[in-house]
Tab-separated table of C-alpha atoms in Angstrom:
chain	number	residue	atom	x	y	z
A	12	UNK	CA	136.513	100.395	91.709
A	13	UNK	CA	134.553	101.278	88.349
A	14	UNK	CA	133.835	104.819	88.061
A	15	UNK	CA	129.832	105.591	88.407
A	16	UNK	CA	127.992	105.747	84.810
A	17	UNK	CA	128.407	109.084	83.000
A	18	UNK	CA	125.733	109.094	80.481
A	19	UNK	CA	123.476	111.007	81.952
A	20	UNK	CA	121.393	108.651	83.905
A	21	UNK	CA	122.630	109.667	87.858
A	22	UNK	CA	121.561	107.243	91.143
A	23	UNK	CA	118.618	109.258	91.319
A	24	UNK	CA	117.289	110.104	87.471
A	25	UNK	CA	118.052	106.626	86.667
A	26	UNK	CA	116.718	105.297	89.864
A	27	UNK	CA	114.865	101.863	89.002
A	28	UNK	CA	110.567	102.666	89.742
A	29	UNK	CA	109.403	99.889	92.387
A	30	UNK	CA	107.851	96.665	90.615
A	31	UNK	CA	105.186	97.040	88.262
A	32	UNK	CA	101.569	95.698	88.251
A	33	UNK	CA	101.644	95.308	84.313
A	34	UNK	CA	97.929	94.870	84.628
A	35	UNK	CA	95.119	97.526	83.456
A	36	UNK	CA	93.582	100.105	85.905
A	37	UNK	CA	90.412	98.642	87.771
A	38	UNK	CA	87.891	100.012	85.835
A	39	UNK	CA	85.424	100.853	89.343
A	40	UNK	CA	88.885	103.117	90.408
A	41	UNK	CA	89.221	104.799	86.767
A	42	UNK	CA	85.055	105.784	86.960
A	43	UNK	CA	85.627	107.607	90.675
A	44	UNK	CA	88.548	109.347	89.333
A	45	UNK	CA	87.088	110.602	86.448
A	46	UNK	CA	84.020	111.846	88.494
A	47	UNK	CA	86.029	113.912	90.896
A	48	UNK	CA	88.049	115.542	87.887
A	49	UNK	CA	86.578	118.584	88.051
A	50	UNK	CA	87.337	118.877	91.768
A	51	UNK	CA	89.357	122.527	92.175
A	52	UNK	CA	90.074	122.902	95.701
A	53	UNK	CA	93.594	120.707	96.805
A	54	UNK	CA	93.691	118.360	99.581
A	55	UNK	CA	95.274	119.962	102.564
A	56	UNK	CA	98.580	119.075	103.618
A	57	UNK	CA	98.404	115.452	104.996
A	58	UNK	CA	95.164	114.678	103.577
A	59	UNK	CA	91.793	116.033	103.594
A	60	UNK	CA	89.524	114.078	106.338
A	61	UNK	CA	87.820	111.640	103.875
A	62	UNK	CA	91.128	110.159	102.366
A	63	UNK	CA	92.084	109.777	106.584
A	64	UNK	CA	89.352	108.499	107.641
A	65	UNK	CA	89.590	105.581	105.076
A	66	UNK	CA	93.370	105.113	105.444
A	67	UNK	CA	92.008	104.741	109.044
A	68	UNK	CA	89.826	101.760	108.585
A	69	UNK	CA	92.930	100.263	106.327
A	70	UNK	CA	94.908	100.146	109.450
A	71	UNK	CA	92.216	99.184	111.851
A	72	UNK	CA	91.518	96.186	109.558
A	73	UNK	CA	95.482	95.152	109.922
A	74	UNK	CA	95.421	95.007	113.459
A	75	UNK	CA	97.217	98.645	113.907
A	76	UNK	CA	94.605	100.616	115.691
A	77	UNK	CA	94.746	103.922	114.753
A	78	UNK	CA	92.618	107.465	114.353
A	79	UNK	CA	92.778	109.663	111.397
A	80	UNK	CA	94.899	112.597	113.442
A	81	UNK	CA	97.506	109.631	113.885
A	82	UNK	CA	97.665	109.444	109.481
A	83	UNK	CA	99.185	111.618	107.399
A	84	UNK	CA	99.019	111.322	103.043
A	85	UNK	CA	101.263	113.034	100.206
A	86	UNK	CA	101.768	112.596	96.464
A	87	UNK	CA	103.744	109.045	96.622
A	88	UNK	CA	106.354	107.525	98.982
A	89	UNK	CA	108.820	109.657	98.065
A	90	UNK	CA	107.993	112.696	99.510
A	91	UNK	CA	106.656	110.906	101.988
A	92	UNK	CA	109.556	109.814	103.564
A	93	UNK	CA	111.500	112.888	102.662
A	94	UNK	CA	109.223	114.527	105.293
A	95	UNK	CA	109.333	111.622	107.540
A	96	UNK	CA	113.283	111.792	107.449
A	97	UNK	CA	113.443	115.650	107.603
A	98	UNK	CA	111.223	115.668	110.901
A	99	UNK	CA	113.025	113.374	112.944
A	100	UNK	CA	117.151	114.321	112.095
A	101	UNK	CA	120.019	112.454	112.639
A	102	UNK	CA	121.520	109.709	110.910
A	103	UNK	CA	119.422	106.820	108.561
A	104	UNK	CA	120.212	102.814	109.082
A	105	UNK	CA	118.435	100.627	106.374
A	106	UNK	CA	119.538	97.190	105.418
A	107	UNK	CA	121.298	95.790	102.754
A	108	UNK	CA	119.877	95.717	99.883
A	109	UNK	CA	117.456	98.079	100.148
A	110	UNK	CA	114.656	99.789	97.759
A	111	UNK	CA	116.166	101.972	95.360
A	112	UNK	CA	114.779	105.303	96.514
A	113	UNK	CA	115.484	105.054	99.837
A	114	UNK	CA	119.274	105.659	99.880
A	115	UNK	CA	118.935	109.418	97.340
A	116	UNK	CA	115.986	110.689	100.069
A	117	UNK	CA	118.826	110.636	102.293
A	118	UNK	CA	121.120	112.046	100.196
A	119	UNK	CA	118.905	114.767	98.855
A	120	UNK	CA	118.519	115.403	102.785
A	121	UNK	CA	122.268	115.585	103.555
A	122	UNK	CA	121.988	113.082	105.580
A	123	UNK	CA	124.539	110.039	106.538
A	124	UNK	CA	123.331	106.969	105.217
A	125	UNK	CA	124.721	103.596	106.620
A	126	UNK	CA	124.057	100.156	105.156
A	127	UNK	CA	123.405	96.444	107.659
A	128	UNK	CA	123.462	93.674	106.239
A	129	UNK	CA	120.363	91.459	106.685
A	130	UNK	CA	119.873	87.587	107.517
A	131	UNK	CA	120.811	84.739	105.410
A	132	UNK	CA	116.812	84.109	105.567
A	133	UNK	CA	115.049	87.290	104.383
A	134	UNK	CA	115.771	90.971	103.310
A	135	UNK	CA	114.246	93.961	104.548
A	136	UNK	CA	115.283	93.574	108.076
A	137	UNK	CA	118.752	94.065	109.469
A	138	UNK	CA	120.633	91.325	111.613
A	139	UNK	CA	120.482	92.704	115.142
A	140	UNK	CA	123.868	92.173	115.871
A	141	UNK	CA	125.061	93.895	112.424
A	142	UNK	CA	122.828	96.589	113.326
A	143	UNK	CA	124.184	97.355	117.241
A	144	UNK	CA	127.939	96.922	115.900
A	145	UNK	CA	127.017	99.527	112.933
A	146	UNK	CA	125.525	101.708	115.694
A	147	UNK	CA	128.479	101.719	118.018
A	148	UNK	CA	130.580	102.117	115.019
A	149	UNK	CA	128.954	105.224	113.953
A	150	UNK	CA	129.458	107.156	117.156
A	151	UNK	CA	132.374	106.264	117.701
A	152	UNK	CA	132.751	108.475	114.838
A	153	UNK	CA	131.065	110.967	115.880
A	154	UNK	CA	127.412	109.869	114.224
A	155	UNK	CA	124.340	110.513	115.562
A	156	UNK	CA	122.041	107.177	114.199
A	157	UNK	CA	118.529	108.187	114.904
A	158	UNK	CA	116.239	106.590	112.275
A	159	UNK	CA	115.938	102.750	111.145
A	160	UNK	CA	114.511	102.447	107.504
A	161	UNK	CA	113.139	98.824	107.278
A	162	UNK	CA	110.588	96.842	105.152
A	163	UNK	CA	108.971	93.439	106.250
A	164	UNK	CA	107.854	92.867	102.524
A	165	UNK	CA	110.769	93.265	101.090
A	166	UNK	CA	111.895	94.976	97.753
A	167	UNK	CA	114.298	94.047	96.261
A	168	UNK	CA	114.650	90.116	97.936
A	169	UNK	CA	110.354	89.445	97.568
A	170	UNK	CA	111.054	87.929	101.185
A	171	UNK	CA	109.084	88.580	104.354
A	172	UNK	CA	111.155	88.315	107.458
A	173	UNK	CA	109.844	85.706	110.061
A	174	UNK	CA	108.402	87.476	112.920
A	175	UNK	CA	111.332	86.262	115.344
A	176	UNK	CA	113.706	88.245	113.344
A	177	UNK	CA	111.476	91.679	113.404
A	178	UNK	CA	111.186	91.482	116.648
A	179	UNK	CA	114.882	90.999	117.308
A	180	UNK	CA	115.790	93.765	114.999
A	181	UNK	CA	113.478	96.160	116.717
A	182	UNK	CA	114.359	95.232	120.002
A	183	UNK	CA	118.011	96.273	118.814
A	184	UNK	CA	116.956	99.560	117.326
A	185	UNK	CA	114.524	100.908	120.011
A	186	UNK	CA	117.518	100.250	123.142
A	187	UNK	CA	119.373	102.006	120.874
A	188	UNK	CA	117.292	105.022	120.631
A	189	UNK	CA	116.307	104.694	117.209
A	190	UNK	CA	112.700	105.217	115.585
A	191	UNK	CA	111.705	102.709	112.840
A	192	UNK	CA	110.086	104.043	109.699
A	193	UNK	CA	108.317	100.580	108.156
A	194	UNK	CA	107.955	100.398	104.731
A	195	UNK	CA	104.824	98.498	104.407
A	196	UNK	CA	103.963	98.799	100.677
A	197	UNK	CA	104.313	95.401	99.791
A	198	UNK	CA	102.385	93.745	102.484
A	199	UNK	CA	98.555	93.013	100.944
A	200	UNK	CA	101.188	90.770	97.803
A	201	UNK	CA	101.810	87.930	99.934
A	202	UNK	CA	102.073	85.333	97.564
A	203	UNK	CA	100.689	82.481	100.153
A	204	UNK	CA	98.542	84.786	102.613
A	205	UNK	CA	97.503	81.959	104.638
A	206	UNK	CA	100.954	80.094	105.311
A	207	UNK	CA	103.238	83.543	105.424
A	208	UNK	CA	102.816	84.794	108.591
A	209	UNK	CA	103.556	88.896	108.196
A	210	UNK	CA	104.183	91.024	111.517
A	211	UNK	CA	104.197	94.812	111.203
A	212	UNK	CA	107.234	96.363	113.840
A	213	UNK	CA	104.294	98.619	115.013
A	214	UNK	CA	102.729	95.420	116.702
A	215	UNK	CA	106.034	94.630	118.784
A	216	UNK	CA	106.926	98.594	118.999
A	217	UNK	CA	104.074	100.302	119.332
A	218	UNK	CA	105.445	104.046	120.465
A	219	UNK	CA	108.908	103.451	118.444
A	220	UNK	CA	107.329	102.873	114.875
A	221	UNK	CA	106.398	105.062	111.860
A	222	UNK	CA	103.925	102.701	109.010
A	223	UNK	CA	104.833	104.011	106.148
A	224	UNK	CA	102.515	102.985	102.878
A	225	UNK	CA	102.991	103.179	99.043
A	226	UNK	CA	98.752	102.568	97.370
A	227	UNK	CA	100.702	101.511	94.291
A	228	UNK	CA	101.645	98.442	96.123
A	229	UNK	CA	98.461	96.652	95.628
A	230	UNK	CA	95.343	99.451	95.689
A	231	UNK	CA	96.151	102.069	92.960
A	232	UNK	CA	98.090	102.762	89.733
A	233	UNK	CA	101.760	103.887	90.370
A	234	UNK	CA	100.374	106.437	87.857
A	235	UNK	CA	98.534	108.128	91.025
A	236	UNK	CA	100.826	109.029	93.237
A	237	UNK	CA	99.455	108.248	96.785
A	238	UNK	CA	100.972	107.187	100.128
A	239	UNK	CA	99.650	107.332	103.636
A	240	UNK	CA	102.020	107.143	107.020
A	241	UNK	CA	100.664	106.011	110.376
A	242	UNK	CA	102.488	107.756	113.223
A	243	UNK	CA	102.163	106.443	116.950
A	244	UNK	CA	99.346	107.869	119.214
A	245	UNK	CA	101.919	108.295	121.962
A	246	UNK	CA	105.102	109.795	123.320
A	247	UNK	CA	106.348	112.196	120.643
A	248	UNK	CA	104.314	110.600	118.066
A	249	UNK	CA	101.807	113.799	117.819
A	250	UNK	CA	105.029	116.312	117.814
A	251	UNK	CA	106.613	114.008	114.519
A	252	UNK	CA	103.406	114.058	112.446
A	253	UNK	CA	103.569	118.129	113.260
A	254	UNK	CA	106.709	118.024	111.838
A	255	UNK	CA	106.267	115.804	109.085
A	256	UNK	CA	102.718	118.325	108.009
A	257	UNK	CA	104.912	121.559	107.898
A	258	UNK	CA	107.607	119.617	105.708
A	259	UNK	CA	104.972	118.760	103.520
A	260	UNK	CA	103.488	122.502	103.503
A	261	UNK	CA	106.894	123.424	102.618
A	262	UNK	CA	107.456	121.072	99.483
A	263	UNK	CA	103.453	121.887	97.993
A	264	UNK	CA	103.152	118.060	98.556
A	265	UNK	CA	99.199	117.698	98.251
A	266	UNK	CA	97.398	114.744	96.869
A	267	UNK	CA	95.614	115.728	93.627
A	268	UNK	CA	91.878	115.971	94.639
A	269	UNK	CA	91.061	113.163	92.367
A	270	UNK	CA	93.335	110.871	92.944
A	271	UNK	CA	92.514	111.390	96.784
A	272	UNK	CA	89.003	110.286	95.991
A	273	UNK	CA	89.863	107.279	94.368
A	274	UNK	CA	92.671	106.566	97.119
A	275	UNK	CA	90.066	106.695	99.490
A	276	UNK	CA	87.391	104.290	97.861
A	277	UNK	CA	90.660	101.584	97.222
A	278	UNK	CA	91.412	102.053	100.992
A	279	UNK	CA	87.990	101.211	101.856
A	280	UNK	CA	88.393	97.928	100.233
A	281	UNK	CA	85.689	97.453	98.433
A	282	UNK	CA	84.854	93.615	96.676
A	283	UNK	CA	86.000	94.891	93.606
A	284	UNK	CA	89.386	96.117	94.905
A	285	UNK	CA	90.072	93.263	97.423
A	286	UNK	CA	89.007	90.542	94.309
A	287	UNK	CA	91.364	92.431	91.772
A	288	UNK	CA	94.393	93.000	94.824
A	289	UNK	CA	94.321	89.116	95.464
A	290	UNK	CA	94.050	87.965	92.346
A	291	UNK	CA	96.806	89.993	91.244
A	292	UNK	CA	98.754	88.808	93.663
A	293	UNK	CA	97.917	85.208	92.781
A	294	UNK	CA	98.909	85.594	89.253
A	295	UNK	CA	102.457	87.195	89.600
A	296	UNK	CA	102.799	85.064	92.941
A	297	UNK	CA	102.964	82.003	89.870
A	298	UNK	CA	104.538	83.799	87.602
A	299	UNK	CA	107.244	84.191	89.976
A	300	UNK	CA	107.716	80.808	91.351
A	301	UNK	CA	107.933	79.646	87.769
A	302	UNK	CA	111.266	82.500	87.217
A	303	UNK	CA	112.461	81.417	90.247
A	304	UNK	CA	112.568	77.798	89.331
A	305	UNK	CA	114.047	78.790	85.842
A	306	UNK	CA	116.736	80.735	87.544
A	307	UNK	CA	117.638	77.576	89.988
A	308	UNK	CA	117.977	75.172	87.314
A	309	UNK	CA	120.036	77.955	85.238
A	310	UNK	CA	122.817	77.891	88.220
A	311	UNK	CA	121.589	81.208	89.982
A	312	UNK	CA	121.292	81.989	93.236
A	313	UNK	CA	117.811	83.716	94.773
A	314	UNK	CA	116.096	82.981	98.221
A	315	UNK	CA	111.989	81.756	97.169
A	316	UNK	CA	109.897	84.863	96.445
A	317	UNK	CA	107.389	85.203	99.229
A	318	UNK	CA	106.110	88.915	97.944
A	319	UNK	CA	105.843	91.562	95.136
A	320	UNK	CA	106.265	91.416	91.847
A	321	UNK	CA	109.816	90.715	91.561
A	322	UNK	CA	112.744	88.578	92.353
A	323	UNK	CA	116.336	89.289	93.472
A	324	UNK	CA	119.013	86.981	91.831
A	325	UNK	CA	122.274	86.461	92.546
A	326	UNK	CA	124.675	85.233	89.347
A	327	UNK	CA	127.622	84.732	91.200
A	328	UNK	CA	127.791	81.111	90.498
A	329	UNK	CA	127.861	81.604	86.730
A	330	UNK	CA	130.852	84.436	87.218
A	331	UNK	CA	133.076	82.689	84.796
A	332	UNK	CA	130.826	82.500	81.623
A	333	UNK	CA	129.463	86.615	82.333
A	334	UNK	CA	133.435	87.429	82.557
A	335	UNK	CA	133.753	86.099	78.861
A	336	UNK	CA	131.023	88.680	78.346
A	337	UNK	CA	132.614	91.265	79.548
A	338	UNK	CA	130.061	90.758	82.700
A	339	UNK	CA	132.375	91.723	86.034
A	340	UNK	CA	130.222	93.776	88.185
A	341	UNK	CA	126.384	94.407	88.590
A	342	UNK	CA	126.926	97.762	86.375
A	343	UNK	CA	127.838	95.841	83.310
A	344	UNK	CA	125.534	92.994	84.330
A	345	UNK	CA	122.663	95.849	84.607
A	346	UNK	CA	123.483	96.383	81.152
A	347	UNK	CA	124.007	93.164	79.833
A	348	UNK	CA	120.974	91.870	80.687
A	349	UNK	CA	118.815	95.242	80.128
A	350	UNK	CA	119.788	94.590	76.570
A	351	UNK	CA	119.217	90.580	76.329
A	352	UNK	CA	115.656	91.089	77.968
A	353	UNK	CA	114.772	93.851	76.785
A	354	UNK	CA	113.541	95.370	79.923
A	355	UNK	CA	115.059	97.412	82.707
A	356	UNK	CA	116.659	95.151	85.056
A	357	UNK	CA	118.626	97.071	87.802
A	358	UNK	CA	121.590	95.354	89.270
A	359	UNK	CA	122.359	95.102	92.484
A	360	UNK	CA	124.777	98.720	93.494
A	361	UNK	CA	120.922	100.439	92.840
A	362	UNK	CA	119.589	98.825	96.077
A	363	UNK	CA	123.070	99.858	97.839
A	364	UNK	CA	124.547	95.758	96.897
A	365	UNK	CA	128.032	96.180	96.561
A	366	UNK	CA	129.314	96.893	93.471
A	367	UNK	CA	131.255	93.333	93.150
A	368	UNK	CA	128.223	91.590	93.609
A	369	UNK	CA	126.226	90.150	90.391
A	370	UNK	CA	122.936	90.501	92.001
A	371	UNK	CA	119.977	92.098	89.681
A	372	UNK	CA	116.160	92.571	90.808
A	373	UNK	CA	114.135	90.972	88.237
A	374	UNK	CA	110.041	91.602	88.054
A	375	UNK	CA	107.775	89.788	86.529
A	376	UNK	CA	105.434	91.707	84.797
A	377	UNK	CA	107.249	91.320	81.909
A	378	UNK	CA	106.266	87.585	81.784
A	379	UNK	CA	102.621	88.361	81.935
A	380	UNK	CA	102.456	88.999	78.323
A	381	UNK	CA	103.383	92.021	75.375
A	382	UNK	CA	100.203	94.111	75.411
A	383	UNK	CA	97.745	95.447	77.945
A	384	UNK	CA	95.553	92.121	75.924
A	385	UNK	CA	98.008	89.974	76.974
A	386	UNK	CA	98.171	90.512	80.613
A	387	UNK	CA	94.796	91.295	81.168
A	388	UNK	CA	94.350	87.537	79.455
A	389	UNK	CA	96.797	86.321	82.113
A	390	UNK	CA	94.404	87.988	84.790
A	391	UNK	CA	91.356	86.228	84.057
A	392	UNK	CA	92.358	82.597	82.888
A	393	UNK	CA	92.484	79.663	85.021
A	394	UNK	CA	96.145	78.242	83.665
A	395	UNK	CA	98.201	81.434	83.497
A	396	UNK	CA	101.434	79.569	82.850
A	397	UNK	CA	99.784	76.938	79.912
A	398	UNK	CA	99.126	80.580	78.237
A	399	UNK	CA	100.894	80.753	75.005
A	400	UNK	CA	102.155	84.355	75.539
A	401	UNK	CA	103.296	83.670	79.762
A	402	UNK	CA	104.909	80.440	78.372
A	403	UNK	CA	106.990	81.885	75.537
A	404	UNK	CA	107.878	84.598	77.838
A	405	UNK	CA	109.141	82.054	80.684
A	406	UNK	CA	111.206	80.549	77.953
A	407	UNK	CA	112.520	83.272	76.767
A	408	UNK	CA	113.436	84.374	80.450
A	409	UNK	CA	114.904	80.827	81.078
A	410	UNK	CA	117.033	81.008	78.065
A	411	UNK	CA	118.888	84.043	78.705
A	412	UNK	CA	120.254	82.648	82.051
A	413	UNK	CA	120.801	78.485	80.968
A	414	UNK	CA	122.859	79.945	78.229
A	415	UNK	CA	125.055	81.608	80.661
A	416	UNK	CA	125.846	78.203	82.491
A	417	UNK	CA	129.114	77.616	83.463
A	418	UNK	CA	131.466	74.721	81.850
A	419	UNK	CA	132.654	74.578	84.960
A	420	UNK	CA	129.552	74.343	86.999
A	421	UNK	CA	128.348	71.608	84.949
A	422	UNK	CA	131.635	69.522	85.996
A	423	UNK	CA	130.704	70.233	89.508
A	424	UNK	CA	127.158	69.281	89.957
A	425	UNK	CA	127.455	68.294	93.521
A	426	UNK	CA	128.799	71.881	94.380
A	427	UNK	CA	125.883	73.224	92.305
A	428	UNK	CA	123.438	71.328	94.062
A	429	UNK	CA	124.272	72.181	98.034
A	430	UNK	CA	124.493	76.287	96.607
A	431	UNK	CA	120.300	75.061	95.031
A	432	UNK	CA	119.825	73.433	98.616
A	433	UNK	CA	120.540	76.220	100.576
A	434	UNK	CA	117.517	78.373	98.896
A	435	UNK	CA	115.290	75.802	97.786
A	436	UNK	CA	112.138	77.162	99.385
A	437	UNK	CA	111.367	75.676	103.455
């Protein structure tokens, strides 16, 4: 097996950042920021009863009834989950692939970290039966599998898992004796809200499930760091959040007062915020479909992106042309295509893939245009895809993969075409 890279750039300082917007801050957001800039006293630990109260009401309005001593905030995901991790001990299941940051918060932890594989359908879900033989298999060995890591908007895939297969999955995990942390960033990017039917685990699993909740998903700039976890009212939900606020003591982790104040007004959902979220949404939703079909056509693999900003490809099919490349693994595909897009894209060993695999995560925001002008154009207009700038940058996109079509594949269309049939969208 390749050796990891050496140059400096580790699984966790060269971790890939979660999809990006591309889009300019909301200008309403950037004015309450400002005005609470010369706020000196930090948020507590957990957040101070205003940001709560609002993260309340963002719940409430999802069907997850909550109350603001249930809710806990910190800087960002990250440390989030850290704390999250750190309160409950024992051993971490998450499927496979998974987002990129999840796998080092374990590590930094010392904690065991075990990969199941997910459905033919979706991502961000384990298959119940991988998941209960990975259980059995772990103590056998003298594990102790406590926590289930899962994400029903999924980075990297962009698929939501039907609700038959969350509930399945959870079923699994809770007679198992495992609590479920649900990584619900991506869930206000649906990109067809009113035919994708999205089911938190904390609706089937009400006492067994953590809501765990990146803003940068679709309320705030990744630039302000802001995350908000919803622990269950019941059983030893109380004693967990406890735990979770003295990890967060410990670490200093405290929401900058001004980014709590604009965290707070996003979570309230205001018309401004709800317009921009959905029409952001809209607009990469497009964008996406439009990759995806380029990618199809090209001879790639990728299951119809339902979510997010992003797309998760598999090149397997065009092997033989990336091996004349020097293209044998999703480290030197990483690379090869990092250089022909000219933009990061992560292969597939960063969201714990294996290594073998030519699988990358590609997002779109890099299709939305050049400059800050560019995408805010893409924003506003009608036709985002007849824009000059989206359409040169589809084609560009496009290129890099058709030119990578195998000889061979083109001498077995029929082959081709049942591989394109199995994830046309259903």
């Amino acid at each position: 097996m390749r050796q990891p890279d050496t140059r400096g750039r580790g699984p966790v300082r060269y971790g890939p950042p979660a999809p990006a917007p591309g889009l300019p801050v909301l200008p309403e957001l950037a004015a309450i920021l400002a005005a609470a800039a010369d706020r000196t006293e930090p948020e507590p630990p957990g957040g101070g009863a205003v940001l709560r109260d609002a993260a309340c009401g963002y719940f409430w309005r999802r069907g997850l009834r909550c109350h603001p001593e249930d809710l806990a905030a910190a800087p960002g995901a990250q440390p989030l989950l850290s704390a999250l991790m750190a309160a409950h001990g024992g051993d971490v299941l998450m499927p496979r692939p998974c987002p990129a940051w999840w796998t080092p918060q374990a590590r930094l932890l010392g904690r065991p970290a075990y990969h199941v594989p997910t459905p033919a359908e979706c991502g961000g879900v384990p298959d119940p039966f991988a998941l209960l033989e990975t259980v059995r298999r772990v103590r056998a060995e003298g594990g102790h599998p406590a926590v289930l890591l899962l994400s029903v908007a999924d980075d990297p895939t962009a698929t939501v898992a039907p609700p038959e297969v969350v509930r399945e999955a959870c079923e699994a995990a809770v007679a198992e004796g495992l609590h479920i942390i649900s990584d619900e960033t991506w869930r206000d990017t649906l990109h067809d809200p009113h035919d994708t039917v999205l089911v938190s685990p904390a609706e089937m699993c009400p006492d067994d499930v953590t809501v765990l909740c990146d803003l940068a998903g679709s309320l705030t700039p990744a630039a302000w760091p802001a995350a908000i976890a919803r622990f269950p009212h019941t059983g030893p939900g109380p004693e967990r959040r406890a735990r979770t606020l003295d990890r967060l003591t410990a670490l200093g982790a405290h929401v900058a007062a001004p980014v709590a104040a604009a965290a707070a007004h996003a979570l309230g959902e205001p018309e401004p915020v709800t317009t921009r979220a959905a029409a952001a949404a809209a607009l990469h939703a497009r964008v996406a479909a439009a990759a995806h079909h380029a990618l199809l056509t090209a001879g790639a693999l990728a299951l119809p992106p339902q979510a997010g900003r992003h797309l998760y490809a598999d090149l397997g099919p065009l092997r033989g042309r990336l091996a004349e490349r020097g293209v044998t693994d999703s480290m030197e595909l990483e690379e090869y295509l990092t250089d022909r897009l000219g933009v990061l894209v992560p292969g597939g060993h960063r969201f714990g893939d294996e290594l073998g695999a030519l699988r990358v995560r590609l997002e779109t925001w890099p299709l939305l245009g050049a400059t800050p002008e560019e995408r805010a154009e893409s924003l506003t207009t009608a036709r985002p895809l007849e824009s000059p700038h989206v359409a040169q940058a589809l084609e560009r996109f496009g290129s890099a993969f058709h030119e990578l079509r195998d000889q061979q594949d083109r001498q077995n269309p029929h082959e081709l075409n049942d591989l394109h049939e199995q994830h046309e969208p259903r």
